[in-house]
Amino acid sequence: MFKTTLVAALVAATMTPAMAQEVTLYAAGSLKAALSDVAEDFTQATGTPVTTSFGPSGLMRERIESGEAAHVFASANMRHPQTLADAGKGGAVTLFARNRLCALARHEVTVSTDTLLDVMLDKGTRLGTSTPKADPSGDYAFALFDKSGHADTLKGKALQLTGGPDSAKPPQGRNNYAWVMDSDQADVFLTYCTNAVLAQKEVPDLQIVPVPEALSVGADYGLIVLNDAPEGAQALADYILSPAGQAVLGDYGFDMVNGG
């Protein structure tokens, strides 16, 4: 607690009145709970208001490319912010968190880590993923399929239920993955472990199944400060990377890369 308070005080001490200008944070949907808390903490520490917008990282990148005025972009992969950096739209990309894939399964599905691949391959199993290219979670799921030795079969049967521009939206206030499973759209769904924990909090009888080590796919999350951002944008990025920001990410199940 002392270290967190000290970091907040140091960040606040370096702020100038110009930093009171509102900062706009675009971020991956999987970061919504964690970075909403981080943004609130940052505002309390510095007085700089933060407006947040969350969604699939690929779609968020496209919105920035189309001219939307984001100041900080926190992606569920390194590739989308690097695309913006390569196009001259921002500074260097920084790794700020890591995540992993888990499987969510309905309560009636008999499955364990050891049997997960066989269950996903079973013709009777409705296998859900997010949408590749639009949402890195879908890319990571398809990378897992590539490691399985059954890529064509798994990709062919995967139901891309979330993360796409035309994906059905959950009712207001519902967790996306809890809603997908609770509304019987899939038997097994591959998503981030952090998403799985939030879904299980909403629907307690959902199972969280760790992925076998041989199929494990890690997710590196990248952060970029975009051009023409107010001074407070870099301060927000620094705060996300500080022990205070990293502690919040850790509380939500992300693997910290700094201060952990």
PDB file of C-alpha atoms in Angstrom:
ATOM      1  CA  MET A   1       0.000   0.000   0.000  1.00  0.00           C
ATOM      2  CA  PHE A   2       2.838   2.402   0.900  1.00  0.00           C
ATOM      3  CA  LYS A   3       4.589   1.782  -2.431  1.00  0.00           C
ATOM      4  CA  THR A   4       1.361   2.301  -4.388  1.00  0.00           C
ATOM      5  CA  THR A   5       0.637   5.544  -2.541  1.00  0.00           C
ATOM      6  CA  LEU A   6       4.211   6.749  -3.030  1.00  0.00           C
ATOM      7  CA  VAL A   7       4.106   6.105  -6.786  1.00  0.00           C
ATOM      8  CA  ALA A   8       0.806   7.966  -7.089  1.00  0.00           C
ATOM      9  CA  ALA A   9       2.282  10.893  -5.181  1.00  0.00           C
ATOM     10  CA  LEU A  10       5.384  10.968  -7.386  1.00  0.00           C
ATOM     11  CA  VAL A  11       3.279  10.909 -10.565  1.00  0.00           C
ATOM     12  CA  ALA A  12       1.099  13.697  -9.224  1.00  0.00           C
ATOM     13  CA  ALA A  13       4.164  15.751  -8.309  1.00  0.00           C
ATOM     14  CA  THR A  14       5.433  15.671 -11.884  1.00  0.00           C
ATOM     15  CA  MET A  15       2.141  16.833 -13.396  1.00  0.00           C
ATOM     16  CA  THR A  16       1.667  20.381 -14.628  1.00  0.00           C
ATOM     17  CA  PRO A  17      -1.586  22.316 -15.109  1.00  0.00           C
ATOM     18  CA  ALA A  18      -1.431  21.510 -18.824  1.00  0.00           C
ATOM     19  CA  MET A  19      -1.930  17.843 -17.948  1.00  0.00           C
ATOM     20  CA  ALA A  20      -5.453  18.563 -16.750  1.00  0.00           C
ATOM     21  CA  GLN A  21      -6.484  18.260 -20.407  1.00  0.00           C
ATOM     22  CA  GLU A  22      -8.606  15.129 -20.843  1.00  0.00           C
ATOM     23  CA  VAL A  23      -6.799  12.002 -22.021  1.00  0.00           C
ATOM     24  CA  THR A  24      -8.563   9.450 -24.242  1.00  0.00           C
ATOM     25  CA  LEU A  25      -7.643   5.797 -23.701  1.00  0.00           C
ATOM     26  CA  TYR A  26      -8.570   3.171 -26.286  1.00  0.00           C
ATOM     27  CA  ALA A  27      -8.026  -0.380 -25.049  1.00  0.00           C
ATOM     28  CA  ALA A  28      -8.757  -4.042 -25.622  1.00  0.00           C
ATOM     29  CA  GLY A  29     -12.045  -5.324 -24.264  1.00  0.00           C
ATOM     30  CA  SER A  30     -10.215  -7.794 -22.022  1.00  0.00           C
ATOM     31  CA  LEU A  31      -8.686  -4.795 -20.218  1.00  0.00           C
ATOM     32  CA  LYS A  32     -11.985  -3.078 -19.435  1.00  0.00           C
ATOM     33  CA  ALA A  33     -12.226  -3.959 -15.749  1.00  0.00           C
ATOM     34  CA  ALA A  34      -8.531  -3.499 -14.959  1.00  0.00           C
ATOM     35  CA  LEU A  35      -7.833  -0.323 -16.922  1.00  0.00           C
ATOM     36  CA  SER A  36     -11.074   1.304 -15.820  1.00  0.00           C
ATOM     37  CA  ASP A  37      -9.740   1.005 -12.286  1.00  0.00           C
ATOM     38  CA  VAL A  38      -6.261   2.178 -13.335  1.00  0.00           C
ATOM     39  CA  ALA A  39      -7.735   5.210 -15.119  1.00  0.00           C
ATOM     40  CA  GLU A  40      -9.793   6.112 -12.058  1.00  0.00           C
ATOM     41  CA  ASP A  41      -6.723   5.787  -9.804  1.00  0.00           C
ATOM     42  CA  PHE A  42      -4.698   7.931 -12.205  1.00  0.00           C
ATOM     43  CA  THR A  43      -7.343  10.650 -12.225  1.00  0.00           C
ATOM     44  CA  GLN A  44      -7.500  10.658  -8.445  1.00  0.00           C
ATOM     45  CA  ALA A  45      -3.693  10.892  -8.246  1.00  0.00           C
ATOM     46  CA  THR A  46      -3.198  13.589 -10.874  1.00  0.00           C
ATOM     47  CA  GLY A  47      -6.475  15.387 -11.478  1.00  0.00           C
ATOM     48  CA  THR A  48      -6.301  14.493 -15.187  1.00  0.00           C
ATOM     49  CA  PRO A  49      -9.619  13.133 -16.490  1.00  0.00           C
ATOM     50  CA  VAL A  50      -9.513   9.983 -18.631  1.00  0.00           C
ATOM     51  CA  THR A  51     -12.157   8.976 -21.165  1.00  0.00           C
ATOM     52  CA  THR A  52     -12.076   5.253 -21.960  1.00  0.00           C
ATOM     53  CA  SER A  53     -13.280   3.205 -24.909  1.00  0.00           C
ATOM     54  CA  PHE A  54     -12.943  -0.593 -25.022  1.00  0.00           C
ATOM     55  CA  GLY A  55     -13.359  -3.147 -27.798  1.00  0.00           C
ATOM     56  CA  PRO A  56     -11.565  -5.728 -29.956  1.00  0.00           C
ATOM     57  CA  SER A  57      -8.010  -4.486 -30.495  1.00  0.00           C
ATOM     58  CA  GLY A  58      -8.072  -4.835 -34.264  1.00  0.00           C
ATOM     59  CA  LEU A  59     -11.256  -2.825 -34.551  1.00  0.00           C
ATOM     60  CA  MET A  60      -9.904  -0.215 -32.142  1.00  0.00           C
ATOM     61  CA  ARG A  61      -6.781   0.117 -34.294  1.00  0.00           C
ATOM     62  CA  GLU A  62      -8.952   0.606 -37.374  1.00  0.00           C
ATOM     63  CA  ARG A  63     -10.867   3.376 -35.598  1.00  0.00           C
ATOM     64  CA  ILE A  64      -7.593   5.134 -34.810  1.00  0.00           C
ATOM     65  CA  GLU A  65      -6.432   4.713 -38.405  1.00  0.00           C
ATOM     66  CA  SER A  66      -9.690   6.260 -39.587  1.00  0.00           C
ATOM     67  CA  GLY A  67      -8.929   9.403 -37.612  1.00  0.00           C
ATOM     68  CA  GLU A  68     -10.553   8.970 -34.228  1.00  0.00           C
ATOM     69  CA  ALA A  69      -8.705  10.999 -31.613  1.00  0.00           C
ATOM     70  CA  ALA A  70      -7.223   8.424 -29.261  1.00  0.00           C
ATOM     71  CA  HIS A  71      -4.244   9.444 -27.136  1.00  0.00           C
ATOM     72  CA  VAL A  72      -3.176   6.103 -25.620  1.00  0.00           C
ATOM     73  CA  PHE A  73      -3.855   2.679 -27.162  1.00  0.00           C
ATOM     74  CA  ALA A  74      -3.539  -0.481 -25.041  1.00  0.00           C
ATOM     75  CA  SER A  75      -3.812  -3.580 -27.230  1.00  0.00           C
ATOM     76  CA  ALA A  76      -4.124  -7.286 -26.466  1.00  0.00           C
ATOM     77  CA  ASN A  77      -1.193  -7.901 -28.768  1.00  0.00           C
ATOM     78  CA  MET A  78       1.941  -6.111 -29.893  1.00  0.00           C
ATOM     79  CA  ARG A  79       1.097  -6.175 -33.608  1.00  0.00           C
ATOM     80  CA  HIS A  80      -1.766  -3.670 -33.686  1.00  0.00           C
ATOM     81  CA  PRO A  81       0.085  -0.866 -31.866  1.00  0.00           C
ATOM     82  CA  GLN A  82       3.226  -1.666 -33.857  1.00  0.00           C
ATOM     83  CA  THR A  83       1.211  -1.178 -37.049  1.00  0.00           C
ATOM     84  CA  LEU A  84       0.361   2.322 -35.840  1.00  0.00           C
ATOM     85  CA  ALA A  85       3.981   2.990 -34.885  1.00  0.00           C
ATOM     86  CA  ASP A  86       5.204   1.793 -38.284  1.00  0.00           C
ATOM     87  CA  ALA A  87       2.743   4.181 -39.924  1.00  0.00           C
ATOM     88  CA  GLY A  88       4.231   7.078 -37.962  1.00  0.00           C
ATOM     89  CA  LYS A  89       1.138   7.551 -35.804  1.00  0.00           C
ATOM     90  CA  GLY A  90       2.837   7.215 -32.422  1.00  0.00           C
ATOM     91  CA  GLY A  91       5.942   6.466 -30.427  1.00  0.00           C
ATOM     92  CA  ALA A  92       7.568   3.208 -29.424  1.00  0.00           C
ATOM     93  CA  VAL A  93       5.422   0.236 -28.406  1.00  0.00           C
ATOM     94  CA  THR A  94       5.892  -1.003 -24.841  1.00  0.00           C
ATOM     95  CA  LEU A  95       4.978  -4.411 -23.420  1.00  0.00           C
ATOM     96  CA  PHE A  96       2.863  -3.748 -20.320  1.00  0.00           C
ATOM     97  CA  ALA A  97       1.104  -7.035 -19.433  1.00  0.00           C
ATOM     98  CA  ARG A  98       0.741 -10.673 -20.394  1.00  0.00           C
ATOM     99  CA  ASN A  99      -2.251 -12.983 -20.510  1.00  0.00           C
ATOM    100  CA  ARG A 100      -2.953 -16.613 -21.371  1.00  0.00           C
ATOM    101  CA  LEU A 101      -5.721 -18.649 -22.959  1.00  0.00           C
ATOM    102  CA  CYS A 102      -8.091 -20.818 -20.945  1.00  0.00           C
ATOM    103  CA  ALA A 103     -11.177 -22.769 -21.942  1.00  0.00           C
ATOM    104  CA  LEU A 104     -14.606 -21.945 -20.582  1.00  0.00           C
ATOM    105  CA  ALA A 105     -16.931 -24.939 -20.523  1.00  0.00           C
ATOM    106  CA  ARG A 106     -20.593 -25.348 -19.674  1.00  0.00           C
ATOM    107  CA  HIS A 107     -21.240 -27.228 -16.455  1.00  0.00           C
ATOM    108  CA  GLU A 108     -22.564 -30.357 -18.168  1.00  0.00           C
ATOM    109  CA  VAL A 109     -19.428 -30.830 -20.304  1.00  0.00           C
ATOM    110  CA  THR A 110     -17.052 -33.478 -18.969  1.00  0.00           C
ATOM    111  CA  VAL A 111     -13.621 -31.983 -19.606  1.00  0.00           C
ATOM    112  CA  SER A 112     -10.218 -31.537 -17.984  1.00  0.00           C
ATOM    113  CA  THR A 113      -6.872 -30.156 -19.077  1.00  0.00           C
ATOM    114  CA  ASP A 114      -5.828 -33.629 -20.212  1.00  0.00           C
ATOM    115  CA  THR A 115      -8.977 -34.195 -22.281  1.00  0.00           C
ATOM    116  CA  LEU A 116      -9.507 -30.656 -23.600  1.00  0.00           C
ATOM    117  CA  LEU A 117      -8.161 -31.330 -27.098  1.00  0.00           C
ATOM    118  CA  ASP A 118     -10.275 -34.469 -27.506  1.00  0.00           C
ATOM    119  CA  VAL A 119     -13.370 -32.606 -26.312  1.00  0.00           C
ATOM    120  CA  MET A 120     -12.737 -29.731 -28.739  1.00  0.00           C
ATOM    121  CA  LEU A 121     -12.308 -32.238 -31.587  1.00  0.00           C
ATOM    122  CA  ASP A 122     -15.485 -34.145 -30.718  1.00  0.00           C
ATOM    123  CA  LYS A 123     -18.079 -33.669 -33.459  1.00  0.00           C
ATOM    124  CA  GLY A 124     -20.746 -32.960 -30.866  1.00  0.00           C
ATOM    125  CA  THR A 125     -18.838 -30.108 -29.219  1.00  0.00           C
ATOM    126  CA  ARG A 126     -19.732 -26.567 -30.239  1.00  0.00           C
ATOM    127  CA  LEU A 127     -16.393 -24.785 -30.038  1.00  0.00           C
ATOM    128  CA  GLY A 128     -16.450 -21.015 -29.668  1.00  0.00           C
ATOM    129  CA  THR A 129     -13.707 -18.465 -30.276  1.00  0.00           C
ATOM    130  CA  SER A 130     -13.415 -14.764 -30.867  1.00  0.00           C
ATOM    131  CA  THR A 131     -12.854 -13.414 -34.384  1.00  0.00           C
ATOM    132  CA  PRO A 132      -9.283 -13.595 -35.755  1.00  0.00           C
ATOM    133  CA  LYS A 133      -7.785 -10.368 -37.154  1.00  0.00           C
ATOM    134  CA  ALA A 134     -10.471  -8.248 -35.491  1.00  0.00           C
ATOM    135  CA  ASP A 135      -9.729  -9.541 -31.986  1.00  0.00           C
ATOM    136  CA  PRO A 136      -6.328 -10.942 -30.900  1.00  0.00           C
ATOM    137  CA  SER A 137      -8.125 -13.486 -28.704  1.00  0.00           C
ATOM    138  CA  GLY A 138      -9.270 -15.154 -31.911  1.00  0.00           C
ATOM    139  CA  ASP A 139      -5.743 -15.025 -33.324  1.00  0.00           C
ATOM    140  CA  TYR A 140      -4.385 -16.685 -30.185  1.00  0.00           C
ATOM    141  CA  ALA A 141      -7.065 -19.390 -30.340  1.00  0.00           C
ATOM    142  CA  PHE A 142      -6.175 -20.143 -33.948  1.00  0.00           C
ATOM    143  CA  ALA A 143      -2.472 -20.231 -32.963  1.00  0.00           C
ATOM    144  CA  LEU A 144      -3.416 -22.868 -30.392  1.00  0.00           C
ATOM    145  CA  PHE A 145      -5.143 -24.827 -33.144  1.00  0.00           C
ATOM    146  CA  ASP A 146      -1.940 -24.640 -35.192  1.00  0.00           C
ATOM    147  CA  LYS A 147      -0.028 -26.229 -32.299  1.00  0.00           C
ATOM    148  CA  SER A 148      -2.574 -29.017 -31.867  1.00  0.00           C
ATOM    149  CA  GLY A 149      -1.829 -30.998 -35.006  1.00  0.00           C
ATOM    150  CA  HIS A 150      -5.514 -30.672 -35.939  1.00  0.00           C
ATOM    151  CA  ALA A 151      -5.553 -27.104 -37.186  1.00  0.00           C
ATOM    152  CA  ASP A 152      -7.832 -27.575 -40.173  1.00  0.00           C
ATOM    153  CA  THR A 153     -10.446 -29.502 -38.198  1.00  0.00           C
ATOM    154  CA  LEU A 154     -10.531 -27.059 -35.296  1.00  0.00           C
ATOM    155  CA  LYS A 155     -10.503 -23.938 -37.462  1.00  0.00           C
ATOM    156  CA  GLY A 156     -13.225 -25.413 -39.612  1.00  0.00           C
ATOM    157  CA  LYS A 157     -15.561 -26.036 -36.699  1.00  0.00           C
ATOM    158  CA  ALA A 158     -14.755 -22.919 -34.638  1.00  0.00           C
ATOM    159  CA  LEU A 159     -17.750 -20.633 -34.113  1.00  0.00           C
ATOM    160  CA  GLN A 160     -16.447 -17.050 -34.191  1.00  0.00           C
ATOM    161  CA  LEU A 161     -18.968 -15.662 -31.732  1.00  0.00           C
ATOM    162  CA  THR A 162     -17.331 -12.516 -30.366  1.00  0.00           C
ATOM    163  CA  GLY A 163     -14.970  -9.720 -31.308  1.00  0.00           C
ATOM    164  CA  GLY A 164     -16.038  -9.175 -34.904  1.00  0.00           C
ATOM    165  CA  PRO A 165     -17.677  -6.097 -36.401  1.00  0.00           C
ATOM    166  CA  ASP A 166     -20.961  -8.000 -36.772  1.00  0.00           C
ATOM    167  CA  SER A 167     -20.811 -10.119 -33.607  1.00  0.00           C
ATOM    168  CA  ALA A 168     -23.951 -10.158 -31.478  1.00  0.00           C
ATOM    169  CA  LYS A 169     -23.694  -7.898 -28.444  1.00  0.00           C
ATOM    170  CA  PRO A 170     -24.599  -9.053 -24.933  1.00  0.00           C
ATOM    171  CA  PRO A 171     -27.402  -7.328 -23.038  1.00  0.00           C
ATOM    172  CA  GLN A 172     -26.393  -4.215 -21.122  1.00  0.00           C
ATOM    173  CA  GLY A 173     -24.407  -5.122 -18.045  1.00  0.00           C
ATOM    174  CA  ARG A 174     -23.699  -8.717 -19.047  1.00  0.00           C
ATOM    175  CA  ASN A 175     -20.191 -10.123 -19.400  1.00  0.00           C
ATOM    176  CA  ASN A 176     -19.757 -11.073 -23.061  1.00  0.00           C
ATOM    177  CA  TYR A 177     -18.400 -14.567 -22.419  1.00  0.00           C
ATOM    178  CA  ALA A 178     -20.767 -15.360 -19.555  1.00  0.00           C
ATOM    179  CA  TRP A 179     -23.652 -14.377 -21.843  1.00  0.00           C
ATOM    180  CA  VAL A 180     -22.390 -16.481 -24.768  1.00  0.00           C
ATOM    181  CA  MET A 181     -22.133 -19.560 -22.571  1.00  0.00           C
ATOM    182  CA  ASP A 182     -25.260 -18.883 -20.515  1.00  0.00           C
ATOM    183  CA  SER A 183     -27.327 -18.440 -23.677  1.00  0.00           C
ATOM    184  CA  ASP A 184     -26.147 -21.840 -24.941  1.00  0.00           C
ATOM    185  CA  GLN A 185     -24.209 -20.625 -27.990  1.00  0.00           C
ATOM    186  CA  ALA A 186     -21.195 -22.888 -27.333  1.00  0.00           C
ATOM    187  CA  ASP A 187     -20.157 -25.831 -25.186  1.00  0.00           C
ATOM    188  CA  VAL A 188     -16.495 -24.819 -24.928  1.00  0.00           C
ATOM    189  CA  PHE A 189     -15.083 -21.350 -25.574  1.00  0.00           C
ATOM    190  CA  LEU A 190     -11.417 -20.364 -25.810  1.00  0.00           C
ATOM    191  CA  THR A 191     -10.707 -16.954 -24.303  1.00  0.00           C
ATOM    192  CA  TYR A 192      -8.239 -15.185 -22.045  1.00  0.00           C
ATOM    193  CA  CYS A 193      -7.969 -16.626 -18.558  1.00  0.00           C
ATOM    194  CA  THR A 194      -8.808 -13.169 -17.190  1.00  0.00           C
ATOM    195  CA  ASN A 195     -12.051 -13.136 -19.220  1.00  0.00           C
ATOM    196  CA  ALA A 196     -12.851 -16.642 -17.990  1.00  0.00           C
ATOM    197  CA  VAL A 197     -12.546 -15.553 -14.353  1.00  0.00           C
ATOM    198  CA  LEU A 198     -14.935 -12.620 -14.918  1.00  0.00           C
ATOM    199  CA  ALA A 199     -17.399 -14.879 -16.751  1.00  0.00           C
ATOM    200  CA  GLN A 200     -17.368 -17.439 -13.944  1.00  0.00           C
ATOM    201  CA  LYS A 201     -18.071 -14.701 -11.392  1.00  0.00           C
ATOM    202  CA  GLU A 202     -21.275 -13.955 -13.297  1.00  0.00           C
ATOM    203  CA  VAL A 203     -22.200 -17.601 -14.036  1.00  0.00           C
ATOM    204  CA  PRO A 204     -20.654 -19.641 -11.214  1.00  0.00           C
ATOM    205  CA  ASP A 205     -21.321 -23.083 -12.710  1.00  0.00           C
ATOM    206  CA  LEU A 206     -19.086 -22.405 -15.710  1.00  0.00           C
ATOM    207  CA  GLN A 207     -15.886 -24.422 -15.687  1.00  0.00           C
ATOM    208  CA  ILE A 208     -12.450 -22.859 -16.257  1.00  0.00           C
ATOM    209  CA  VAL A 209     -10.108 -25.374 -17.862  1.00  0.00           C
ATOM    210  CA  PRO A 210      -6.379 -24.618 -18.053  1.00  0.00           C
ATOM    211  CA  VAL A 211      -4.910 -25.290 -21.498  1.00  0.00           C
ATOM    212  CA  PRO A 212      -2.333 -28.112 -21.675  1.00  0.00           C
ATOM    213  CA  GLU A 213       1.231 -26.814 -21.609  1.00  0.00           C
ATOM    214  CA  ALA A 214       1.889 -28.255 -25.071  1.00  0.00           C
ATOM    215  CA  LEU A 215      -0.897 -26.088 -26.504  1.00  0.00           C
ATOM    216  CA  SER A 216      -0.370 -23.024 -24.322  1.00  0.00           C
ATOM    217  CA  VAL A 217      -0.379 -19.677 -26.117  1.00  0.00           C
ATOM    218  CA  GLY A 218       0.776 -16.538 -24.341  1.00  0.00           C
ATOM    219  CA  ALA A 219      -0.617 -13.094 -25.097  1.00  0.00           C
ATOM    220  CA  ASP A 220       1.684 -10.057 -24.987  1.00  0.00           C
ATOM    221  CA  TYR A 221      -0.138  -6.730 -24.489  1.00  0.00           C
ATOM    222  CA  GLY A 222       1.348  -3.604 -26.093  1.00  0.00           C
ATOM    223  CA  LEU A 223       0.937   0.089 -25.256  1.00  0.00           C
ATOM    224  CA  ILE A 224       1.504   3.133 -27.483  1.00  0.00           C
ATOM    225  CA  VAL A 225       1.151   6.888 -26.956  1.00  0.00           C
ATOM    226  CA  LEU A 226      -0.173   8.418 -30.153  1.00  0.00           C
ATOM    227  CA  ASN A 227       0.941  11.592 -31.887  1.00  0.00           C
ATOM    228  CA  ASP A 228      -0.458  14.963 -30.834  1.00  0.00           C
ATOM    229  CA  ALA A 229      -1.596  13.602 -27.476  1.00  0.00           C
ATOM    230  CA  PRO A 230      -1.703  15.955 -24.485  1.00  0.00           C
ATOM    231  CA  GLU A 231       1.079  15.792 -21.924  1.00  0.00           C
ATOM    232  CA  GLY A 232      -1.040  13.694 -19.604  1.00  0.00           C
ATOM    233  CA  ALA A 233      -1.128  10.814 -22.106  1.00  0.00           C
ATOM    234  CA  GLN A 234       2.502   9.896 -21.467  1.00  0.00           C
ATOM    235  CA  ALA A 235       1.857  10.244 -17.739  1.00  0.00           C
ATOM    236  CA  LEU A 236      -1.044   7.779 -18.039  1.00  0.00           C
ATOM    237  CA  ALA A 237       1.143   5.322 -19.962  1.00  0.00           C
ATOM    238  CA  ASP A 238       3.830   5.657 -17.291  1.00  0.00           C
ATOM    239  CA  TYR A 239       1.214   5.078 -14.595  1.00  0.00           C
ATOM    240  CA  ILE A 240       0.015   1.856 -16.280  1.00  0.00           C
ATOM    241  CA  LEU A 241       3.633   0.654 -16.224  1.00  0.00           C
ATOM    242  CA  SER A 242       4.248   1.797 -12.637  1.00  0.00           C
ATOM    243  CA  PRO A 243       4.003  -0.590  -9.663  1.00  0.00           C
ATOM    244  CA  ALA A 244       0.631   0.978  -8.842  1.00  0.00           C
ATOM    245  CA  GLY A 245      -0.835   0.288 -12.291  1.00  0.00           C
ATOM    246  CA  GLN A 246       0.788  -3.130 -12.524  1.00  0.00           C
ATOM    247  CA  ALA A 247      -0.642  -4.124  -9.155  1.00  0.00           C
ATOM    248  CA  VAL A 248      -4.168  -3.469 -10.443  1.00  0.00           C
ATOM    249  CA  LEU A 249      -3.497  -5.555 -13.566  1.00  0.00           C
ATOM    250  CA  GLY A 250      -2.143  -8.320 -11.334  1.00  0.00           C
ATOM    251  CA  ASP A 251      -5.281  -8.209  -9.190  1.00  0.00           C
ATOM    252  CA  TYR A 252      -7.318  -8.956 -12.329  1.00  0.00           C
ATOM    253  CA  GLY A 253      -5.167 -11.967 -13.231  1.00  0.00           C
ATOM    254  CA  PHE A 254      -2.767 -10.464 -15.757  1.00  0.00           C
ATOM    255  CA  ASP A 255       0.894 -11.377 -15.570  1.00  0.00           C
ATOM    256  CA  MET A 256       2.742  -8.197 -14.641  1.00  0.00           C
ATOM    257  CA  VAL A 257       5.853  -7.136 -16.546  1.00  0.00           C
ATOM    258  CA  ASN A 258       6.965  -4.337 -14.214  1.00  0.00           C
ATOM    259  CA  GLY A 259       6.873  -3.892 -10.473  1.00  0.00           C
ATOM    260  CA  GLY A 260       5.649  -7.415  -9.860  1.00  0.00           C
TER     261      GLY A 260
END
